[in-house]
Each structure stands twice: as structure tokens, then as C-alpha cells.
Amino acid sequence: AQSVTQLGSHVSVSEGALVLLRCNYSSSVPPYLFWYVQYPNQGLQLLLKYTSAATLVKGINGFEAEFKKSETSFHLTKPSAHMSDAAEYFCAVSDVRGYIPTFGRGTSLIVHP
Amino acid sequence: KAGVTQTPRYLIKTRGQQVTLSCSPISGHRSVSWYQQTPGQGLQFLFEYFSETQRNKGNFPGRFSGRQFSNSRSEMNVSTLELGDSALYLCASSFDSPGANVLTFGAGSRLTVL
């Protein structure tokens, strides 16, 4: 069975500050990992995905995530937050056997001017 | 390229009624999955359809059902609505690729049960 834990239901940063959203996963086999973002009144859209090609994955809008097997983590970062980054962020895990990813509970990113 | 289209976007029902939600996937996507999103429970998987067959199912009561048509369009139905069914229902479509399966979501149908 797979699971995802996102630490912190809300993260608040100032505009221009570092964004760090935490995700830890549990999987009995090598995982595929995803970050999705949901803007208000919209569905989720893919930010980035890890498929074992490289441990540091770059996504859209300046976000990146690093896969750390020893820590079973896949934290999402962005060097400088922008007001437009305010949204809900979801981490998800799947494996080679599964078609349906398991989603975390989500982290709401709040960006202050 | 058109995205995933969900209709209706908003609807209000009363307890005991039933509701049908529709999802048109991206052209060429054969898998359609449905999720319920609420503030308290987050994103919960309802079911997934592929080639008109339910391939995966989440842990929801039988009041929640779905189907997929030959053109991959999908509908979900909730019968005997309860207040707790108020939620955003999201549909997602994808190619049939296990593992690194990227989902493309629609904007959702927001259901309010009074």
C-alpha cells in the first residue's frame, strides 16, 4: 500500500521568500511521485513528476522537487515566492503497478505582500 | 487542444434527490477517474473507468455510481443525496500508462446539498 503525508495544511510566506512544501511518502516498491497545484475555482494541474530519471526535478513556474530515497521525501521548493503562487498543492505517489495515484491531504500556500 | 470538460459547474440539490454529473475527457484519453474533494477529507478517489469498464474503485457507498460510454465520456451518479455529499467533484482523464500516469483534471462540479 502507498501513502503520502504532507506536513502542514497551511504554509505562509512573504513575497520573495523561499517556498518549501513538505511531502513524505510510503511505498513498498520504487515510486513515481507528483506535485499538482490547484488554483481557486479550478481543477488540479501537474507541476512536476519524478519517474527515476533524475532526483532533482524541475517543473513549471520555477518550482522544483528533490527525490530523497533515504528520507522517503519529495519536498517542493521555489526560491522566491510570487503572489500568483497562492494555491493548494498536492503531493501524490503511484508505482509501476498502479494507474491511480494516492494523493496527500494538500497544503495551502499563502503568500503575503 | 480542448481540456477536460465537466458539466454542470454548479448545482444545488435537496436531501433525498439524485444527481448526475458529466465529464468529457481529452481526446484520445481512455481512462477517466472521479474524485470527491471536501475541506475536511481532502481529495478522495471514487472510481476509475477504462474502455467502459470500472477498473478501480474507492471506498464509497453504493449510492455513488458511474459509467463510461464508448466515446470515453463518463457520468457519475449520486442517489439519495445526503448533506455530507456536498463537495467539489473532480473528473480526470489520462492515457493508459500505469505508474507515471499523469492526470488532467477538469474544473469540477460543485454540488451543494440542502
PDB file of N, CA, C and O in Angstrom, chain B residues 77-105:
ATOM      1  N   ASN B  77     -23.181   9.281 -10.873  1.00  0.00           N
ATOM      2  CA  ASN B  77     -24.496   9.494 -10.294  1.00  0.00           C
ATOM      3  C   ASN B  77     -24.419   9.308  -8.786  1.00  0.00           C
ATOM      4  O   ASN B  77     -23.744   8.393  -8.306  1.00  0.00           O
ATOM      5  N   VAL B  78     -25.102  10.178  -8.079  1.00  0.00           N
ATOM      6  CA  VAL B  78     -25.237  10.004  -6.638  1.00  0.00           C
ATOM      7  C   VAL B  78     -26.729   9.978  -6.335  1.00  0.00           C
ATOM      8  O   VAL B  78     -27.456  10.924  -6.666  1.00  0.00           O
ATOM      9  N   SER B  79     -27.171   8.910  -5.748  1.00  0.00           N
ATOM     10  CA  SER B  79     -28.588   8.781  -5.422  1.00  0.00           C
ATOM     11  C   SER B  79     -28.805   9.084  -3.942  1.00  0.00           C
ATOM     12  O   SER B  79     -27.872   9.052  -3.140  1.00  0.00           O
ATOM     13  N   THR B  80     -30.049   9.373  -3.595  1.00  0.00           N
ATOM     14  CA  THR B  80     -30.440   9.630  -2.207  1.00  0.00           C
ATOM     15  C   THR B  80     -29.428  10.548  -1.524  1.00  0.00           C
ATOM     16  O   THR B  80     -28.734  10.180  -0.568  1.00  0.00           O
ATOM     17  N   LEU B  81     -29.321  11.753  -2.037  1.00  0.00           N
ATOM     18  CA  LEU B  81     -28.302  12.689  -1.573  1.00  0.00           C
ATOM     19  C   LEU B  81     -28.405  12.958  -0.075  1.00  0.00           C
ATOM     20  O   LEU B  81     -29.496  13.069   0.491  1.00  0.00           O
ATOM     21  N   GLU B  82     -27.224  13.082   0.536  1.00  0.00           N
ATOM     22  CA  GLU B  82     -27.114  13.444   1.946  1.00  0.00           C
ATOM     23  C   GLU B  82     -26.352  14.766   2.037  1.00  0.00           C
ATOM     24  O   GLU B  82     -25.631  15.149   1.123  1.00  0.00           O
ATOM     25  N   LEU B  83     -26.531  15.452   3.187  1.00  0.00           N
ATOM     26  CA  LEU B  83     -25.852  16.737   3.367  1.00  0.00           C
ATOM     27  C   LEU B  83     -24.335  16.589   3.175  1.00  0.00           C
ATOM     28  O   LEU B  83     -23.679  17.466   2.616  1.00  0.00           O
ATOM     29  N   GLY B  84     -23.810  15.466   3.633  1.00  0.00           N
ATOM     30  CA  GLY B  84     -22.373  15.225   3.553  1.00  0.00           C
ATOM     31  C   GLY B  84     -21.852  15.007   2.148  1.00  0.00           C
ATOM     32  O   GLY B  84     -20.636  14.910   1.945  1.00  0.00           O
ATOM     33  N   ASP B  85     -22.749  14.923   1.181  1.00  0.00           N
ATOM     34  CA  ASP B  85     -22.304  14.757  -0.206  1.00  0.00           C
ATOM     35  C   ASP B  85     -21.928  16.091  -0.844  1.00  0.00           C
ATOM     36  O   ASP B  85     -21.435  16.118  -1.979  1.00  0.00           O
ATOM     37  N   SER B  86     -22.174  17.183  -0.122  1.00  0.00           N
ATOM     38  CA  SER B  86     -21.774  18.495  -0.629  1.00  0.00           C
ATOM     39  C   SER B  86     -20.264  18.520  -0.793  1.00  0.00           C
ATOM     40  O   SER B  86     -19.513  18.270   0.160  1.00  0.00           O
ATOM     41  N   ALA B  87     -19.819  18.802  -2.002  1.00  0.00           N
ATOM     42  CA  ALA B  87     -18.391  18.707  -2.296  1.00  0.00           C
ATOM     43  C   ALA B  87     -18.124  19.210  -3.701  1.00  0.00           C
ATOM     44  O   ALA B  87     -19.049  19.465  -4.473  1.00  0.00           O
ATOM     45  N   LEU B  88     -16.843  19.308  -4.007  1.00  0.00           N
ATOM     46  CA  LEU B  88     -16.408  19.533  -5.386  1.00  0.00           C
ATOM     47  C   LEU B  88     -16.072  18.165  -5.972  1.00  0.00           C
ATOM     48  O   LEU B  88     -15.258  17.433  -5.408  1.00  0.00           O
ATOM     49  N   TYR B  89     -16.714  17.822  -7.064  1.00  0.00           N
ATOM     50  CA  TYR B  89     -16.453  16.542  -7.716  1.00  0.00           C
ATOM     51  C   TYR B  89     -15.574  16.792  -8.937  1.00  0.00           C
ATOM     52  O   TYR B  89     -15.954  17.517  -9.853  1.00  0.00           O
ATOM     53  N   LEU B  90     -14.425  16.176  -8.912  1.00  0.00           N
ATOM     54  CA  LEU B  90     -13.436  16.375  -9.964  1.00  0.00           C
ATOM     55  C   LEU B  90     -13.322  15.133 -10.836  1.00  0.00           C
ATOM     56  O   LEU B  90     -13.301  14.006 -10.333  1.00  0.00           O
ATOM     57  N   CYS B  91     -13.244  15.370 -12.111  1.00  0.00           N
ATOM     58  CA  CYS B  91     -13.014  14.306 -13.077  1.00  0.00           C
ATOM     59  C   CYS B  91     -11.617  14.504 -13.651  1.00  0.00           C
ATOM     60  O   CYS B  91     -11.159  15.642 -13.834  1.00  0.00           O
ATOM     61  N   ALA B  92     -10.933  13.407 -13.918  1.00  0.00           N
ATOM     62  CA  ALA B  92      -9.602  13.496 -14.513  1.00  0.00           C
ATOM     63  C   ALA B  92      -9.478  12.445 -15.603  1.00  0.00           C
ATOM     64  O   ALA B  92      -9.986  11.334 -15.463  1.00  0.00           O
ATOM     65  N   SER B  93      -8.804  12.784 -16.676  1.00  0.00           N
ATOM     66  CA  SER B  93      -8.583  11.800 -17.729  1.00  0.00           C
ATOM     67  C   SER B  93      -7.090  11.587 -17.936  1.00  0.00           C
ATOM     68  O   SER B  93      -6.269  12.430 -17.545  1.00  0.00           O
ATOM     69  N   SER B  94      -6.732  10.465 -18.540  1.00  0.00           N
ATOM     70  CA  SER B  94      -5.320  10.164 -18.768  1.00  0.00           C
ATOM     71  C   SER B  94      -5.172   9.112 -19.857  1.00  0.00           C
ATOM     72  O   SER B  94      -6.127   8.405 -20.198  1.00  0.00           O
ATOM     73  N   PHE B  95      -3.953   9.026 -20.390  1.00  0.00           N
ATOM     74  CA  PHE B  95      -3.604   7.894 -21.238  1.00  0.00           C
ATOM     75  C   PHE B  95      -3.517   6.660 -20.349  1.00  0.00           C
ATOM     76  O   PHE B  95      -3.408   6.743 -19.148  1.00  0.00           O
ATOM     77  N   ASP B  96      -3.525   5.519 -20.937  1.00  0.00           N
ATOM     78  CA  ASP B  96      -3.470   4.281 -20.179  1.00  0.00           C
ATOM     79  C   ASP B  96      -2.029   3.877 -19.938  1.00  0.00           C
ATOM     80  O   ASP B  96      -1.470   3.033 -20.626  1.00  0.00           O
ATOM     81  N   SER B  97      -1.388   4.550 -18.959  1.00  0.00           N
ATOM     82  CA  SER B  97       0.008   4.229 -18.666  1.00  0.00           C
ATOM     83  C   SER B  97       0.179   4.038 -17.167  1.00  0.00           C
ATOM     84  O   SER B  97       0.208   4.996 -16.406  1.00  0.00           O
ATOM     85  N   PRO B  98       0.307   2.791 -16.726  1.00  0.00           N
ATOM     86  CA  PRO B  98       0.456   2.545 -15.293  1.00  0.00           C
ATOM     87  C   PRO B  98       1.725   3.178 -14.754  1.00  0.00           C
ATOM     88  O   PRO B  98       2.717   3.311 -15.457  1.00  0.00           O
ATOM     89  N   GLY B  99       1.656   3.582 -13.504  1.00  0.00           N
ATOM     90  CA  GLY B  99       2.836   4.153 -12.873  1.00  0.00           C
ATOM     91  C   GLY B  99       2.886   5.654 -13.032  1.00  0.00           C
ATOM     92  O   GLY B  99       2.343   6.384 -12.242  1.00  0.00           O
ATOM     93  N   ALA B 100       3.574   6.105 -14.066  1.00  0.00           N
ATOM     94  CA  ALA B 100       3.739   7.551 -14.251  1.00  0.00           C
ATOM     95  C   ALA B 100       2.550   8.125 -14.988  1.00  0.00           C
ATOM     96  O   ALA B 100       2.699   8.827 -15.972  1.00  0.00           O
ATOM     97  N   ASN B 101       1.384   7.849 -14.473  1.00  0.00           N
ATOM     98  CA  ASN B 101       0.146   8.229 -15.143  1.00  0.00           C
ATOM     99  C   ASN B 101      -0.221   9.652 -14.759  1.00  0.00           C
ATOM    100  O   ASN B 101      -0.624   9.909 -13.628  1.00  0.00           O
ATOM    101  N   VAL B 102      -0.087  10.585 -15.684  1.00  0.00           N
ATOM    102  CA  VAL B 102      -0.382  11.983 -15.395  1.00  0.00           C
ATOM    103  C   VAL B 102      -1.868  12.233 -15.625  1.00  0.00           C
ATOM    104  O   VAL B 102      -2.400  11.919 -16.690  1.00  0.00           O
ATOM    105  N   LEU B 103      -2.521  12.777 -14.636  1.00  0.00           N
ATOM    106  CA  LEU B 103      -3.950  13.070 -14.726  1.00  0.00           C
ATOM    107  C   LEU B 103      -4.156  14.507 -15.163  1.00  0.00           C
ATOM    108  O   LEU B 103      -3.488  15.420 -14.683  1.00  0.00           O
ATOM    109  N   THR B 104      -5.111  14.710 -16.059  1.00  0.00           N
ATOM    110  CA  THR B 104      -5.545  16.050 -16.442  1.00  0.00           C
ATOM    111  C   THR B 104      -6.942  16.245 -15.887  1.00  0.00           C
ATOM    112  O   THR B 104      -7.856  15.483 -16.228  1.00  0.00           O
ATOM    113  N   PHE B 105      -7.082  17.223 -15.025  1.00  0.00           N
ATOM    114  CA  PHE B 105      -8.336  17.436 -14.312  1.00  0.00           C
ATOM    115  C   PHE B 105      -9.216  18.474 -14.990  1.00  0.00           C
ATOM    116  O   PHE B 105      -8.736  19.428 -15.605  1.00  0.00           O
TER     117      PHE B 105
END
